[in-house]
Structures are given as C-alpha cells and as structure tokens.
PDB file of C-alpha atoms in Angstrom:
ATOM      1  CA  UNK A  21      93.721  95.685  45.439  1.00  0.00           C
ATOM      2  CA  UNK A  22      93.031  98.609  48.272  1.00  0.00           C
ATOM      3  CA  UNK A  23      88.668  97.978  47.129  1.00  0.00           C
ATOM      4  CA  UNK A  24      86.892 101.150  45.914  1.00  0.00           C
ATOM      5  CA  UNK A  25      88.287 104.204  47.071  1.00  0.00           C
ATOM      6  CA  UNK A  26      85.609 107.109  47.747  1.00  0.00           C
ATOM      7  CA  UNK A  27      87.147 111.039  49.137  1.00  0.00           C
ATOM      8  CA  UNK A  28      85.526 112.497  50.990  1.00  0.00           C
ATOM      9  CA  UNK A  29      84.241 110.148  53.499  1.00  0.00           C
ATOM     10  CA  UNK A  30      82.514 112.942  54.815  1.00  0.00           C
ATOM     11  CA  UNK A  31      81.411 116.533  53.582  1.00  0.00           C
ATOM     12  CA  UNK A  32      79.565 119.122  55.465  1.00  0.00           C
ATOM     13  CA  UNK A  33      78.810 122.160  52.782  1.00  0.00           C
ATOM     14  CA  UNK A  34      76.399 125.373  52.783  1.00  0.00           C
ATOM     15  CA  UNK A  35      73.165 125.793  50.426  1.00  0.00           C
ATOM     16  CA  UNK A  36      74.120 126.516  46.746  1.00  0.00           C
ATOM     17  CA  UNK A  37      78.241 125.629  46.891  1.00  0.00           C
ATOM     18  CA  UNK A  38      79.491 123.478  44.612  1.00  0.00           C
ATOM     19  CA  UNK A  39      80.358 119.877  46.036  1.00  0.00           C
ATOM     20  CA  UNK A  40      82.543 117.240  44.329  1.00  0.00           C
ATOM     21  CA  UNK A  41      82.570 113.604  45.596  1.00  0.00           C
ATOM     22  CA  UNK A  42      85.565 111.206  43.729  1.00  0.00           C
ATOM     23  CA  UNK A  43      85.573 107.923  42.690  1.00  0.00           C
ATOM     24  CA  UNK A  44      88.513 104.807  42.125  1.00  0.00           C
ATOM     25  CA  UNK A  45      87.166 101.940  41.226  1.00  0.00           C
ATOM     26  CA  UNK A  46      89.083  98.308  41.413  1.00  0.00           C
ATOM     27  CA  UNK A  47      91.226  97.905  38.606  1.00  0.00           C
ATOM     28  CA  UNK A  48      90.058  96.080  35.996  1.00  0.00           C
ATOM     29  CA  UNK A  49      86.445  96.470  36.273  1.00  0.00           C
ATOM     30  CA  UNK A  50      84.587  98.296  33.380  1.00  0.00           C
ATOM     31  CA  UNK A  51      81.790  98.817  34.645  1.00  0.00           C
ATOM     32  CA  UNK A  52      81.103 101.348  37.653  1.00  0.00           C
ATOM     33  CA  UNK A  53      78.014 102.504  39.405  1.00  0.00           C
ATOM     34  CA  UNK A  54      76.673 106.065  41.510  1.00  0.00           C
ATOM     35  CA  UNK A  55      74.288 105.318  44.290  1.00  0.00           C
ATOM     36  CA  UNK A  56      72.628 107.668  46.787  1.00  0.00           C
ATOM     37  CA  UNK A  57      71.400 106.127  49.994  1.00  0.00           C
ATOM     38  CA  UNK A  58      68.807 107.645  51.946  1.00  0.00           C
ATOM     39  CA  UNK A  59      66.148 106.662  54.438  1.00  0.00           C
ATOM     40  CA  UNK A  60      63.541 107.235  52.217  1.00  0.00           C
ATOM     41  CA  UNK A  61      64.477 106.371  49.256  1.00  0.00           C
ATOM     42  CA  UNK A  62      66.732 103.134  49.700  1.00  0.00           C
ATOM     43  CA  UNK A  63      69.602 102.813  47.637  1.00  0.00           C
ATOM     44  CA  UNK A  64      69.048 104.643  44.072  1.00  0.00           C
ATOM     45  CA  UNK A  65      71.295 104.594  41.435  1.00  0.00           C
ATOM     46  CA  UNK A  66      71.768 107.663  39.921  1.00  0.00           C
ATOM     47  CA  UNK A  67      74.461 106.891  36.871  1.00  0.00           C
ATOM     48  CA  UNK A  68      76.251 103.958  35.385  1.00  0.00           C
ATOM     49  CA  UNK A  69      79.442 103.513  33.466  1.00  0.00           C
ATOM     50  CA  UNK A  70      80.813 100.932  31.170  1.00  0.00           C
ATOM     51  CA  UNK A  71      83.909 101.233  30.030  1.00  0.00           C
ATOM     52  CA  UNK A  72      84.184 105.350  30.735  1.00  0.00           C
ATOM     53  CA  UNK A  73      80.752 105.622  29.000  1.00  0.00           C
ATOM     54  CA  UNK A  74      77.703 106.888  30.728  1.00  0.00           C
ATOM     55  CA  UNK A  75      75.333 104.297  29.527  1.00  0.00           C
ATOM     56  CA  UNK A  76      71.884 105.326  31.597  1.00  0.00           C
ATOM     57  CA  UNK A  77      71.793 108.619  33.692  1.00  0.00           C
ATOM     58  CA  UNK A  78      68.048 108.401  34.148  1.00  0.00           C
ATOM     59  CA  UNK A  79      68.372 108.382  38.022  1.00  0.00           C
ATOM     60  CA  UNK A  80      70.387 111.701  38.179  1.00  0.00           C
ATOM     61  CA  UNK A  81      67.786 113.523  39.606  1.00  0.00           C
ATOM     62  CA  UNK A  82      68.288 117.011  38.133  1.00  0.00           C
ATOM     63  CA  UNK A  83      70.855 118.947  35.972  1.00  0.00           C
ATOM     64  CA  UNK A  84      72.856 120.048  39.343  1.00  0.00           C
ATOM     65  CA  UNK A  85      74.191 116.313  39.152  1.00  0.00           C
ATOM     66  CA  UNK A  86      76.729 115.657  36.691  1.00  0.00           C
ATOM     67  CA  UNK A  87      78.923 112.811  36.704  1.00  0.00           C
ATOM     68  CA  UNK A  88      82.109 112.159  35.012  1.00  0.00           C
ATOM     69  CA  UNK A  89      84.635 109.009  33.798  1.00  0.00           C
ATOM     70  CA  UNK A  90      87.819 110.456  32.313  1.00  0.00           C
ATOM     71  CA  UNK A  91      89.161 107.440  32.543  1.00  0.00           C
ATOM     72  CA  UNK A  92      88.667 103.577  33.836  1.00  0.00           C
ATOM     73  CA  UNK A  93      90.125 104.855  36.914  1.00  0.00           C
ATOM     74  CA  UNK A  94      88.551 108.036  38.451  1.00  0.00           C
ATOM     75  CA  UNK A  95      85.375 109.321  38.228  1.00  0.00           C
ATOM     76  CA  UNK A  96      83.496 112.216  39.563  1.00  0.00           C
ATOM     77  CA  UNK A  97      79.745 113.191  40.851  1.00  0.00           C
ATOM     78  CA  UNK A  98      79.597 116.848  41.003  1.00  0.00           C
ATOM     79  CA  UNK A  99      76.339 118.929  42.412  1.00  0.00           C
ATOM     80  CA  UNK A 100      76.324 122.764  41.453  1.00  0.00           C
ATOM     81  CA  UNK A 101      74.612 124.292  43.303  1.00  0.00           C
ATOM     82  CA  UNK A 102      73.793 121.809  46.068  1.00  0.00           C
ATOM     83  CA  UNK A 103      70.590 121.945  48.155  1.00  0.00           C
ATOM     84  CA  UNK A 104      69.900 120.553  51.559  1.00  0.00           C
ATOM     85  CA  UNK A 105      67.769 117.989  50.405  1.00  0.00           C
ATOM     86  CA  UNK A 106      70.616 116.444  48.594  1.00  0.00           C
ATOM     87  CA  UNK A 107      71.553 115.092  52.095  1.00  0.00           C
ATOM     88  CA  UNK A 108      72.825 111.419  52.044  1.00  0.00           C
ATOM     89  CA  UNK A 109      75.463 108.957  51.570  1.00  0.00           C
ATOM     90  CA  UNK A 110      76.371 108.812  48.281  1.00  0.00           C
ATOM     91  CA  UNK A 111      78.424 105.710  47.081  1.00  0.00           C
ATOM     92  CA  UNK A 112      80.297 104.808  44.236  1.00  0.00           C
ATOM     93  CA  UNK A 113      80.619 100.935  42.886  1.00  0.00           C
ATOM     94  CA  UNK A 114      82.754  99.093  40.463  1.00  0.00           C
ATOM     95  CA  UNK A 115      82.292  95.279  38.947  1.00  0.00           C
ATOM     96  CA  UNK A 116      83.432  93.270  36.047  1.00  0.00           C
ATOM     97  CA  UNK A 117      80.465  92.204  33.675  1.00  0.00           C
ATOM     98  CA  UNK A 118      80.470  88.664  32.871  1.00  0.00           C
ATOM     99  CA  UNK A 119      76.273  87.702  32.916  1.00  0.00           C
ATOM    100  CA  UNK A 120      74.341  86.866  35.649  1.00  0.00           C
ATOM    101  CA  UNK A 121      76.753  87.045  37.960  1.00  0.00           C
ATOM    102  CA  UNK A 122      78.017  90.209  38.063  1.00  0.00           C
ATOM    103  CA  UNK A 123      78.694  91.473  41.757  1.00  0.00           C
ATOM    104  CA  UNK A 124      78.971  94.948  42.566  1.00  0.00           C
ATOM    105  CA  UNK A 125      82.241  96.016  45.040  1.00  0.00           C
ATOM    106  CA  UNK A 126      81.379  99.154  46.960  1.00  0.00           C
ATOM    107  CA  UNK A 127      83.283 101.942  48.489  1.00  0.00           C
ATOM    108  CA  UNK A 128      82.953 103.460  51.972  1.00  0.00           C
ATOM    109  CA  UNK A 129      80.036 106.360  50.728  1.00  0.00           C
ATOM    110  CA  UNK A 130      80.924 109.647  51.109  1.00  0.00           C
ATOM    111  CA  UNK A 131      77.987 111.194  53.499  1.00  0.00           C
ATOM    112  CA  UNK A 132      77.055 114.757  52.507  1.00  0.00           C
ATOM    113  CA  UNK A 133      75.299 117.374  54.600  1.00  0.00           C
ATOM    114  CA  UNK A 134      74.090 120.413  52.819  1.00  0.00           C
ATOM    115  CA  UNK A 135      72.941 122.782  55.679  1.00  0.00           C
TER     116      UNK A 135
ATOM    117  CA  UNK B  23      62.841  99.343  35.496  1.00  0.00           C
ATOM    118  CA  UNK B  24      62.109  96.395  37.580  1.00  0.00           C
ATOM    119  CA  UNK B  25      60.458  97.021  41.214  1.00  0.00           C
ATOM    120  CA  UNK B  26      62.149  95.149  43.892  1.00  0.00           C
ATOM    121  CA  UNK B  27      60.016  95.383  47.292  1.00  0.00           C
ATOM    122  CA  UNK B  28      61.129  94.124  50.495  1.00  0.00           C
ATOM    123  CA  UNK B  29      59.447  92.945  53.641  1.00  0.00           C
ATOM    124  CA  UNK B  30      59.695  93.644  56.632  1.00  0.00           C
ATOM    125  CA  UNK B  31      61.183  96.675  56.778  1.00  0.00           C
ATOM    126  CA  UNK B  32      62.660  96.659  60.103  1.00  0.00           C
ATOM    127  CA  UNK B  33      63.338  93.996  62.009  1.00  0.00           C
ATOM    128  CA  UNK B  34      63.782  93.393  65.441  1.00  0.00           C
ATOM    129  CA  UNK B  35      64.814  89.826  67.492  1.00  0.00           C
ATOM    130  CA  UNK B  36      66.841  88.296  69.960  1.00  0.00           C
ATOM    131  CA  UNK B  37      69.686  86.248  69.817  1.00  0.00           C
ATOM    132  CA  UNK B  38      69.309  82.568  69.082  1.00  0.00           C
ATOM    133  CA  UNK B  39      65.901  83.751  67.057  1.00  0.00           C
ATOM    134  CA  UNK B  40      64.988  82.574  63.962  1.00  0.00           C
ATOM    135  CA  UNK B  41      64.118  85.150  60.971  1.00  0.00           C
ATOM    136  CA  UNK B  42      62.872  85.383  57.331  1.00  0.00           C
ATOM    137  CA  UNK B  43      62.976  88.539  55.291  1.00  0.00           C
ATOM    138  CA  UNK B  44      61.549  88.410  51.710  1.00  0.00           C
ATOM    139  CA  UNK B  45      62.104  89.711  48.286  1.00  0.00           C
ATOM    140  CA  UNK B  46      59.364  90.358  45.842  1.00  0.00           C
ATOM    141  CA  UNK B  47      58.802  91.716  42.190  1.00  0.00           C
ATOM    142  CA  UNK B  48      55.926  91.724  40.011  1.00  0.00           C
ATOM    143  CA  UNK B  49      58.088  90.729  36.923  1.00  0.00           C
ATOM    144  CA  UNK B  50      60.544  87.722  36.642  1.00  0.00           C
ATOM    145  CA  UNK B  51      64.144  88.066  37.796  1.00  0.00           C
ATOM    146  CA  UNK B  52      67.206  87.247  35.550  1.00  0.00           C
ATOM    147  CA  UNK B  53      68.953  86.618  38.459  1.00  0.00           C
ATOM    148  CA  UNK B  54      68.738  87.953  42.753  1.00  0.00           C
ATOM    149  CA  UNK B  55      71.485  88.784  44.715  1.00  0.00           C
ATOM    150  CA  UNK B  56      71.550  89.422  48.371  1.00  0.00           C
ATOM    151  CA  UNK B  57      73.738  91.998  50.043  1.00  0.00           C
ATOM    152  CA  UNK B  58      74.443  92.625  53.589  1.00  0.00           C
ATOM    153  CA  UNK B  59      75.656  96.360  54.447  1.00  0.00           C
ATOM    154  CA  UNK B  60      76.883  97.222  57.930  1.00  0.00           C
ATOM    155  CA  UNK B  61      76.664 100.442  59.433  1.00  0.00           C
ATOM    156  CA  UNK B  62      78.591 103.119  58.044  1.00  0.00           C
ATOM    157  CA  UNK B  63      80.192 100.384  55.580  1.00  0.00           C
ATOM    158  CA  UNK B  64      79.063  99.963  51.752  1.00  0.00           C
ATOM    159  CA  UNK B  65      76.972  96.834  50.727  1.00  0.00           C
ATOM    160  CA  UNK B  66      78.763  93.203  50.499  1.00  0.00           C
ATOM    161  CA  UNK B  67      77.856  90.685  48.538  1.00  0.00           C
ATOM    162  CA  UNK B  68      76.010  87.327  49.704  1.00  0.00           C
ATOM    163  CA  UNK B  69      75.003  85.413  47.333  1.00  0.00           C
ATOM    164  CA  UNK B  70      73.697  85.135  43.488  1.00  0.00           C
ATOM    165  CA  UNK B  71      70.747  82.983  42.952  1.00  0.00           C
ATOM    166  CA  UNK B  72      69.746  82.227  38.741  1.00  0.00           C
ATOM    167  CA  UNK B  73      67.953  79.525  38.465  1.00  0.00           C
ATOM    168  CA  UNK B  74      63.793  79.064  40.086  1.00  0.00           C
ATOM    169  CA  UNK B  75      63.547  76.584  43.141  1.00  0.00           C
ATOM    170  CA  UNK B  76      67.321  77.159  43.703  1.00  0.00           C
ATOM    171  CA  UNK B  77      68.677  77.055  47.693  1.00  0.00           C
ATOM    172  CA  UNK B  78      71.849  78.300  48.567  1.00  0.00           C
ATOM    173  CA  UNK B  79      73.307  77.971  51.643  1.00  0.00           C
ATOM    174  CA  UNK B  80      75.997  80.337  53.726  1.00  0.00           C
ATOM    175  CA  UNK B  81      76.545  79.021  56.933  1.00  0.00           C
ATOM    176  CA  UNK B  82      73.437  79.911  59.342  1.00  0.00           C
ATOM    177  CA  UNK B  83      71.680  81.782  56.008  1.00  0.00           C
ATOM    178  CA  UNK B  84      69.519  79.950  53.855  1.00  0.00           C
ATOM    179  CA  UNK B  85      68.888  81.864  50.702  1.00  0.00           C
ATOM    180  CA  UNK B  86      65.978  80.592  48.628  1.00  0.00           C
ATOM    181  CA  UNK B  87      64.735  81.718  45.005  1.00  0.00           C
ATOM    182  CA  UNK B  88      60.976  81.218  43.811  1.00  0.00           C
ATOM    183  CA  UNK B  89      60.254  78.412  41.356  1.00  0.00           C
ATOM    184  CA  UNK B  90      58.836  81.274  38.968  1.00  0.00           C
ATOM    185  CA  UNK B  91      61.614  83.755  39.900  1.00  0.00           C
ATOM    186  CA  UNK B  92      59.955  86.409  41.050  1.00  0.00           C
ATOM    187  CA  UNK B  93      60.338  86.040  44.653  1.00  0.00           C
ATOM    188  CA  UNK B  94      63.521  85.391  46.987  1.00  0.00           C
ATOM    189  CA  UNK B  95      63.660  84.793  51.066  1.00  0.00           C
ATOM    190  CA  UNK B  96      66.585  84.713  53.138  1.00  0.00           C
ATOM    191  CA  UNK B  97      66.496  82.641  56.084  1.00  0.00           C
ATOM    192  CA  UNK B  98      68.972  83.411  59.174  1.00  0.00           C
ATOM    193  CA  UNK B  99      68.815  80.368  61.814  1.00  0.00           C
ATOM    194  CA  UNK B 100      70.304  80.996  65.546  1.00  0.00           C
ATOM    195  CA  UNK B 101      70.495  85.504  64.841  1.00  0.00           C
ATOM    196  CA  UNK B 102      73.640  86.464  66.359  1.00  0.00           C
ATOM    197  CA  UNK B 103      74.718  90.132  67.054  1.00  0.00           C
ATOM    198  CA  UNK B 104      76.942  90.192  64.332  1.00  0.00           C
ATOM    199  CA  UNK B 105      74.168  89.278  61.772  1.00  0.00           C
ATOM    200  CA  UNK B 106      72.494  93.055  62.324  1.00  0.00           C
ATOM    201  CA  UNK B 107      72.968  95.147  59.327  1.00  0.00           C
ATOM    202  CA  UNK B 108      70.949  96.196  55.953  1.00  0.00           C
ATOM    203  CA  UNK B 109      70.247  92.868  54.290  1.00  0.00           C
ATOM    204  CA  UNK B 110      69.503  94.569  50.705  1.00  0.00           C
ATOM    205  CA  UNK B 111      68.224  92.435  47.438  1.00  0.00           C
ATOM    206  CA  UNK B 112      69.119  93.396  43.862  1.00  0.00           C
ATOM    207  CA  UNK B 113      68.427  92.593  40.224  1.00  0.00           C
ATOM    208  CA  UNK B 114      69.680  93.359  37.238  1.00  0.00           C
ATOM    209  CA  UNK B 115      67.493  96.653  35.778  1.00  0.00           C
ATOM    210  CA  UNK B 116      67.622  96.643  32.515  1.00  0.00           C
ATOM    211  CA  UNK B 117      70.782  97.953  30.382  1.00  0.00           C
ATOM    212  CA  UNK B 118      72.866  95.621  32.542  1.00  0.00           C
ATOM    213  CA  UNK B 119      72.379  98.333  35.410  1.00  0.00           C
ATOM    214  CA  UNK B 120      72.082  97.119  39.235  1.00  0.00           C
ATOM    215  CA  UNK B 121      68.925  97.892  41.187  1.00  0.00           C
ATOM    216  CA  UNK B 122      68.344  97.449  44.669  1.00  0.00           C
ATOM    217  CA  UNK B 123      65.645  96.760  47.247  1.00  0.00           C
ATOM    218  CA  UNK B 124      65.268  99.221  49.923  1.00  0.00           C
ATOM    219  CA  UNK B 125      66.060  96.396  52.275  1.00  0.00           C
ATOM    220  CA  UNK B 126      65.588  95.039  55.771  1.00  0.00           C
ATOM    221  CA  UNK B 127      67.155  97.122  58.850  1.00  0.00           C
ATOM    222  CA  UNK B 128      67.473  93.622  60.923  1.00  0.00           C
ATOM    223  CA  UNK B 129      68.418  94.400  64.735  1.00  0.00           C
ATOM    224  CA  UNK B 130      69.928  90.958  66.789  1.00  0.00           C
ATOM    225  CA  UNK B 131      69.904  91.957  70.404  1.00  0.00           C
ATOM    226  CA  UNK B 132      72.378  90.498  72.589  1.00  0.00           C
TER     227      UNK B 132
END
C-alpha cells in the first residue's frame, strides 16, 4: 500500500477563496483522522471518522471547516472562506481500531498559506 | 479531553549526548505512544506503552511509562544527527480519538 495520500502538498490561496485539501487513507482502515499543525498550537485534531462517520468534530474550529467521508476511501477538509490565520500544515491520518494499540499512519500534510 | 504536556520544548545537544524528554498528564493514560516526525514528513510511530512501570526498548531509545500511568520519558543514549525531529506523545482522548502532545523540537548537532 502507497501510505496515506494527501493533494495538495502545498497550497498558496488569497483571503476569503475557497480551499479544498483531499484525503486517501490506507485501505482497510476505518478509522481516519484531520490534524492541523502549527507552531502554536501543536498538532490539533480537528475531525475524526469511523467507518465514513464523523464521530467528534469538536476541534473544527469554526463553520468555514467542513469535512467530508463519502466513502472509506476519500475524504475532504474544505475552508469557505479561508482566512490567513488558517495558515498551517494540515494532515490527514488513517488506522485500524483494535484497543490500545491503535497506531495512527500519516500522510505528507498539505501546508496552506492564506495571504 | 485529556491534557498531554511535554517538556522541554526545544531541545538542543551534541552528538554522542545523552537526552530525556518527558510526557505528563494530570489524569491516567489508557495507553502512550511516542511518535517521531521529521521535517516536512508526517508523524511515525515509535512505540505503544499500556501497562505502569513498563520499559520498552528501540535500539539507542529507552521508552519508559510511570508506575501510575500518568507520566512517560523517552530516553535517547549516544544522539546522532539522524535522531533530530519532533518526538510527539499521544493518548487516546476520549471517543477512541487520538490526541497529541505538542512535542519536543530535539536538535543533534553534528
């Protein structure tokens, strides 16, 4: 299996477009994770997935996010409009729950600038 | 949500050094993992640690977990260059969601 596949790898966008970041997680896994990155603010996850169900979006941080799972193998993060301050690498993450030891498989990121 | 804090925050040594970063939470873990993340890379899994007291070992890392499981260390003997990266700890949040640390930026100088 190629991993998890994130497009873009990078995206440089003006204040208030609409930016769309895509998702392919390893197939197989149900479960799949959005993170944003920044030096700030760590590594925050924003949305989680299990089995093309959002099961806790309580980290998007504001209705411009939405996220989507169509199916167990794509998924999107849109922001409309997008600001500058959502600047940052944004990655997705796919794993298989079995208990404790779940481990999370991460893609590339995609890093956004919003100028 | 459970708070994971890490310390230091950066980290700076040369090679051959010796170094301990350190994972802390006010409530009790299910389980820790450690990640490493390179620059420009997504984060990799280390290791899982479950049960208090456990040690695990990955070549020069030494990954401990507290006997009451709310603390974690990992130990890197003899830094090399290749050890510098984002060493990140997570838990499992709460609806079977992954939370991380904000991690240690550790620097090995050549």
């Amino acid at each position: 299996d190629a991993g998890v596949i994130q497009s873009p790898r990078h995206e440089v966008t003006e204040m208030g477009q609409e930016v769309t970041l895509r998702c392919k997680p390893i197939s197989g896994h149900n479960s799949l994770f959005w993170y944003r990155q920044t030096m700030m603010r760590g590594l925050e996850l924003l949305i989680y997935f299990n089995n093309n169900v959002p099961i806790d979006d309580s980290g998007m941080p504001e209705d411009r996010f939405s996220a989507k799972m169509p199916n167990a193998s794509f998924s999107t993060l849109k922001i409309q409009p997008s600001e500058p301050r959502d600047s940052a690498v944004y990655f997705c993450a796919s794993s298989y729950l079995y208990g404790l030891d779940t481990e999370a498989f991460f893609g590339q990121g995609t890093r956004l600038t919003v100028v | 949500t459970q708070l994971l804090e890490q310390s230091p925050q950066f980290l700076s040594i040369q090679e051959g050094e010796n170094l301990t970063v350190y994972c802390n939470s006010s409530s009790v873990f299910s389980s820790l993992q450690w990640y490493r993340q390179e620059p420009g890379e997504g984060p990799v899994l280390l290791v899982t640690v479950v049960t208090g007291g456990e040690v695990k070992k990955l070549k020069r890392l030494t990954f401990q977990f507290g006997d009451a499981r709310k603390d974690s260390s990992l130990h890197i003997t003899a830094a090399q260059p290749g050890d510098t990266g984002l060493y990140l700890c997570a838990t499992e949040g709460g609806s079977e969601k992954l939370v991380f640390g904000k991690g240690t930026k550790l620097t090995v100088n050549p």
